[in-house]
CSV table of N, CA and C and ligand atoms in Angstrom, one decimal:
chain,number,residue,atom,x,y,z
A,4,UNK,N,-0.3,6.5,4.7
A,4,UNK,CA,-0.1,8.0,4.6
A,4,UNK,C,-0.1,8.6,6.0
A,5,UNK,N,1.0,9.4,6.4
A,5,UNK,CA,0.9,9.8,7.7
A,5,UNK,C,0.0,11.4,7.1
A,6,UNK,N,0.0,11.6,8.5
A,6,UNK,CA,-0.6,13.3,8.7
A,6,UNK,C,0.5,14.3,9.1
A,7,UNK,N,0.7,15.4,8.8
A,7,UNK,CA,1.5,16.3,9.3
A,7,UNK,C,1.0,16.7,10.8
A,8,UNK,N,2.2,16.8,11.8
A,8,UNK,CA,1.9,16.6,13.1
A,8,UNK,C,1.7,18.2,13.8
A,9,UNK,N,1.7,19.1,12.6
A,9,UNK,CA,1.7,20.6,12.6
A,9,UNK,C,0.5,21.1,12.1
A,10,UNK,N,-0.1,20.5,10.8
A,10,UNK,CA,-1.3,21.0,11.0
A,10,UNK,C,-2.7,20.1,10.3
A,11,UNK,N,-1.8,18.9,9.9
A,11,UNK,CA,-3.0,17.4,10.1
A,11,UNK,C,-2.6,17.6,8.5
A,12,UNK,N,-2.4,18.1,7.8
A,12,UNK,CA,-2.8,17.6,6.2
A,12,UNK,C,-1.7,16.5,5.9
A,13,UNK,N,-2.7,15.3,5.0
A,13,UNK,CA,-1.4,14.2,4.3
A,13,UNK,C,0.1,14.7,4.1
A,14,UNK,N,1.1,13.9,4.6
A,14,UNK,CA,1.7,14.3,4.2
A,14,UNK,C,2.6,13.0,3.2
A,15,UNK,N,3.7,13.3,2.3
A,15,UNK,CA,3.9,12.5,1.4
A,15,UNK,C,5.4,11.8,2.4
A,16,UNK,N,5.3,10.1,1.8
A,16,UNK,CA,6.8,9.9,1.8
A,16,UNK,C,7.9,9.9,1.2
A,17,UNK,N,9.0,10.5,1.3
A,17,UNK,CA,10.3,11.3,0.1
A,17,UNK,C,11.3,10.2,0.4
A,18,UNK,N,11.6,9.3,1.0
A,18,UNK,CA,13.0,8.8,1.1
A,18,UNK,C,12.5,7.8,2.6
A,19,UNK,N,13.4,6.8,2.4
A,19,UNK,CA,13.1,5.6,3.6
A,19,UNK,C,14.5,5.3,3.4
A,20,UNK,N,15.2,4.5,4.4
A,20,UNK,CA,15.8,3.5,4.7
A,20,UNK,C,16.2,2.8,5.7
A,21,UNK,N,16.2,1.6,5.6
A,21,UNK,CA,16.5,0.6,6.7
A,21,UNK,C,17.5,0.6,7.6
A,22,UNK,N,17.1,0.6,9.0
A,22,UNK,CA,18.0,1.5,9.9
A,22,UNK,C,18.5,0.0,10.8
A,23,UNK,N,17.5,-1.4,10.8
A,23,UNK,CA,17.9,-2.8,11.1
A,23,UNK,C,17.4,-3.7,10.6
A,24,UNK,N,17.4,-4.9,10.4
A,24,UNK,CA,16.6,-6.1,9.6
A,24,UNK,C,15.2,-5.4,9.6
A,25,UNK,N,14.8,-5.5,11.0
A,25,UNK,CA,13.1,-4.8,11.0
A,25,UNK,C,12.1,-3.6,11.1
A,26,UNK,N,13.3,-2.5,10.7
A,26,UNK,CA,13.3,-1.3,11.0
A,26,UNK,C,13.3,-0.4,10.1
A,27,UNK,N,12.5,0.5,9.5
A,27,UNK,CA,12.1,1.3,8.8
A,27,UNK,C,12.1,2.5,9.1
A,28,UNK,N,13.4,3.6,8.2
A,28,UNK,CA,12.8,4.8,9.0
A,28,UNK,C,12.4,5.8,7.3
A,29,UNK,N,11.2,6.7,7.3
A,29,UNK,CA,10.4,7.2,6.5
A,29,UNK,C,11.2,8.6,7.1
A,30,UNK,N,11.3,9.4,5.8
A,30,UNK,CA,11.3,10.9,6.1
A,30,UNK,C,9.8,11.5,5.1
A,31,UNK,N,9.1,12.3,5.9
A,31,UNK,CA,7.6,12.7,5.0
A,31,UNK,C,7.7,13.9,5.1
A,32,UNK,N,6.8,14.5,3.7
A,32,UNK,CA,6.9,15.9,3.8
A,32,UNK,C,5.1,16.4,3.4
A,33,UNK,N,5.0,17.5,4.1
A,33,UNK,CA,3.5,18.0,4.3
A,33,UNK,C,3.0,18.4,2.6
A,34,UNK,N,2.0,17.5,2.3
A,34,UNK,CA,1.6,18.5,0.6
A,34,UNK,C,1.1,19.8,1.0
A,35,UNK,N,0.5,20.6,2.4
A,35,UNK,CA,-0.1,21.8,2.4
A,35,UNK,C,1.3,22.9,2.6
A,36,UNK,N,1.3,23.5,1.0
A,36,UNK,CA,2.4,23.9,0.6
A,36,UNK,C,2.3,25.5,1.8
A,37,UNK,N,1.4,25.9,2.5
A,37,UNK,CA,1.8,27.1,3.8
A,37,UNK,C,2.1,26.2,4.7
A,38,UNK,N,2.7,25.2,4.9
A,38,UNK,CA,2.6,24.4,6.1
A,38,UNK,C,4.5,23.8,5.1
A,39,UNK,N,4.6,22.7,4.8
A,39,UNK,CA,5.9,22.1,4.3
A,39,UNK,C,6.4,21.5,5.1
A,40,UNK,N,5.7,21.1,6.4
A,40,UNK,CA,6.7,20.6,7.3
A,40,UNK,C,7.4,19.2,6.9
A,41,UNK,N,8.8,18.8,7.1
A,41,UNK,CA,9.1,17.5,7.0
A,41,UNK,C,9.6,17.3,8.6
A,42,UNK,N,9.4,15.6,8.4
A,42,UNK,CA,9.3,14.7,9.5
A,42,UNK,C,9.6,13.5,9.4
A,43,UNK,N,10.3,12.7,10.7
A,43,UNK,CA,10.8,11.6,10.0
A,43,UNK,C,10.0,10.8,10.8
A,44,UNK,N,9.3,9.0,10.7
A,44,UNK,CA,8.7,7.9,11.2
A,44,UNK,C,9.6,7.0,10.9
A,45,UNK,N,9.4,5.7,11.5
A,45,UNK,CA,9.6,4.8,12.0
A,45,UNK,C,8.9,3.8,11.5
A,46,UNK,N,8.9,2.3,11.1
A,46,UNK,CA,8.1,1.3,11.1
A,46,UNK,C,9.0,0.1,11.0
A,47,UNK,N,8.5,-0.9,12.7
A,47,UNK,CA,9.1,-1.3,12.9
A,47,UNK,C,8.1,-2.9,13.0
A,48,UNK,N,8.4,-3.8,13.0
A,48,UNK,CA,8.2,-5.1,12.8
A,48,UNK,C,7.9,-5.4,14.3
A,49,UNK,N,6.7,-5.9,15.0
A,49,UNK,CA,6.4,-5.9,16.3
A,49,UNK,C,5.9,-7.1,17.2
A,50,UNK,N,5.0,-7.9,15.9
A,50,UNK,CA,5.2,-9.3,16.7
A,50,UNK,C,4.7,-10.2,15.6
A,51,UNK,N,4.7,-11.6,16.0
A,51,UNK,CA,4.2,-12.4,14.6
A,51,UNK,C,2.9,-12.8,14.8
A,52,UNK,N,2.1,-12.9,14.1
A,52,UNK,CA,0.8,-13.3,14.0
A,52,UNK,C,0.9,-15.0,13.6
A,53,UNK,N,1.5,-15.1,12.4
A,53,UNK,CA,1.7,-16.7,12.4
A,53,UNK,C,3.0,-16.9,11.3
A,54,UNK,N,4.0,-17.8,12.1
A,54,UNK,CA,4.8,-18.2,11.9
A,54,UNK,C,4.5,-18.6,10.1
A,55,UNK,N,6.1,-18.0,9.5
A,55,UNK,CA,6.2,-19.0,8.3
A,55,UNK,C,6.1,-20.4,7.9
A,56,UNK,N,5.2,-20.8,7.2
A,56,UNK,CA,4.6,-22.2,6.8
A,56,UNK,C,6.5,-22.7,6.7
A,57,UNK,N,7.4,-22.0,5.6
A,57,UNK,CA,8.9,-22.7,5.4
A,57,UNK,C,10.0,-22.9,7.0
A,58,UNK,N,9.3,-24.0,7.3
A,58,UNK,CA,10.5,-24.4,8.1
A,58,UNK,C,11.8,-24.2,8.0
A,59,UNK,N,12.6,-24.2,7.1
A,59,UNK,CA,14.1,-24.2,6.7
A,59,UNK,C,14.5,-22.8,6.6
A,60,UNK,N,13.6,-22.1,7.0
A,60,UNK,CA,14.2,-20.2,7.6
A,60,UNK,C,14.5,-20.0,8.6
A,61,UNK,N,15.6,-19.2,9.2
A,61,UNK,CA,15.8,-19.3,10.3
A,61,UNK,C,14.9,-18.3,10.9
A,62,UNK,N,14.5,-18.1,12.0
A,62,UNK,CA,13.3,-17.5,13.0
A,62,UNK,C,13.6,-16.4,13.6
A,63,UNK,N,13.0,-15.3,12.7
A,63,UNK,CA,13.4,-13.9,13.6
A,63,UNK,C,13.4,-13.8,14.8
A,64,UNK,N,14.2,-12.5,15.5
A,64,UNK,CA,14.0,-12.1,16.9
A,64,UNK,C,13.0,-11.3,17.4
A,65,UNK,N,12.0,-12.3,16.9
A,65,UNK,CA,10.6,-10.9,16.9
A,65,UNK,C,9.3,-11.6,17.8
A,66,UNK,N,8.6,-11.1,18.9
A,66,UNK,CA,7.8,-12.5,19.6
A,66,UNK,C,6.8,-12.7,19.2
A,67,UNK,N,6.2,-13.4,19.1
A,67,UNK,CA,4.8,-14.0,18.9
A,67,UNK,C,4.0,-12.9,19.2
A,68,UNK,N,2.7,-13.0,18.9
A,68,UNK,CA,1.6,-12.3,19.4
A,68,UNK,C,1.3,-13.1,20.4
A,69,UNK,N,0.5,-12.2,21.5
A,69,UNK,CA,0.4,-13.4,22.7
A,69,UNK,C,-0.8,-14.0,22.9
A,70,UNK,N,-1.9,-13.3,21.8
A,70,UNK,CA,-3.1,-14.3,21.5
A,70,UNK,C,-2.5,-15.6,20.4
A,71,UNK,N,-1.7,-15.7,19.8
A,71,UNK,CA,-1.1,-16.9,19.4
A,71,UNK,C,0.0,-18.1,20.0
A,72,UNK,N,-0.2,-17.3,21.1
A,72,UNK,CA,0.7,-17.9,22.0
A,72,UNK,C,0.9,-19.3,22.1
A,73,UNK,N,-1.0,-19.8,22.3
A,73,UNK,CA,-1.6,-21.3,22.5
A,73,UNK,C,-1.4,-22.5,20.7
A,74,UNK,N,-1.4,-21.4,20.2
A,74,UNK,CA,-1.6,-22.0,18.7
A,74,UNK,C,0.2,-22.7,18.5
A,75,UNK,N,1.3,-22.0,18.6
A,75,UNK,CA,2.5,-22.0,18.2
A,75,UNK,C,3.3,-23.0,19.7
A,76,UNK,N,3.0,-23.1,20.0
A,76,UNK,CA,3.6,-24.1,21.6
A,76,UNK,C,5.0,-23.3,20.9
A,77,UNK,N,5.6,-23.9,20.0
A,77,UNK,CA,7.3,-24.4,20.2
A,77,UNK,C,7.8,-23.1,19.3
A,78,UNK,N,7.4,-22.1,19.0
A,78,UNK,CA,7.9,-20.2,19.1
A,78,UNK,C,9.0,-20.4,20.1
A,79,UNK,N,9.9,-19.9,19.6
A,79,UNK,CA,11.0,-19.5,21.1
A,79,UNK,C,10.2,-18.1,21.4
A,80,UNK,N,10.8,-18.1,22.8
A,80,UNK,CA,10.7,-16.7,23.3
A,80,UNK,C,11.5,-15.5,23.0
A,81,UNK,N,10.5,-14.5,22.7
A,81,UNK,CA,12.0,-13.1,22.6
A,81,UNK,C,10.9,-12.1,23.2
A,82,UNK,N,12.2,-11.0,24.1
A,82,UNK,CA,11.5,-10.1,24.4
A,82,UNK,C,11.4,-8.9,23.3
A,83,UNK,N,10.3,-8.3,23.7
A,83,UNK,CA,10.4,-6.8,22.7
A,83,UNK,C,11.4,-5.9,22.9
A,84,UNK,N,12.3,-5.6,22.5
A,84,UNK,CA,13.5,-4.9,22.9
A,84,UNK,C,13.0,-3.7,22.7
A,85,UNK,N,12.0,-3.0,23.0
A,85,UNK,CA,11.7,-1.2,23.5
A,85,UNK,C,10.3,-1.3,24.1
B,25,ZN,ZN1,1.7,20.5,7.6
């Protein structure tokens, strides 16, 4: 649940859609009906904590976490593209 960035109350999410494979965009609207503001977020896919057990997937373009770095040796590299 985000907060309204106008005057902090919950506000709800009305509609989403996927803007890339890992990319989320949210439009929210404020329940504090003197307030109404709508706004739009983001949620975006940022690094992997631990690879999928199914080998026979092919491997997003998403990087490792880099406290798992030691654990995954053979992760390809990718940079964070933002
Ligand atoms: Zn508000």
């Amino acid at each position: 649940m985000m907060s309204c960035p106008f005057c902090g109350h919950a506000a709800h999410a009305r509609s989403s859609h996927k803007v890339s494979e890992n990319v989320k965009q949210r439009y929210h609207q404020c329940t504090n009906i003197e307030c109404s503001a709508t706004f739009c977020t983001s949620e975006a896919v940022e690094e992997i904590i631990q690879p999928s057990n199914r080998k026979d997937l092919p491997v997003p373009e998403i990087p490792l976490s880099p406290r798992m770095r030691k654990t995954y040796i053979d992760y390809p590299e990718f940079k964070q593209s933002n």
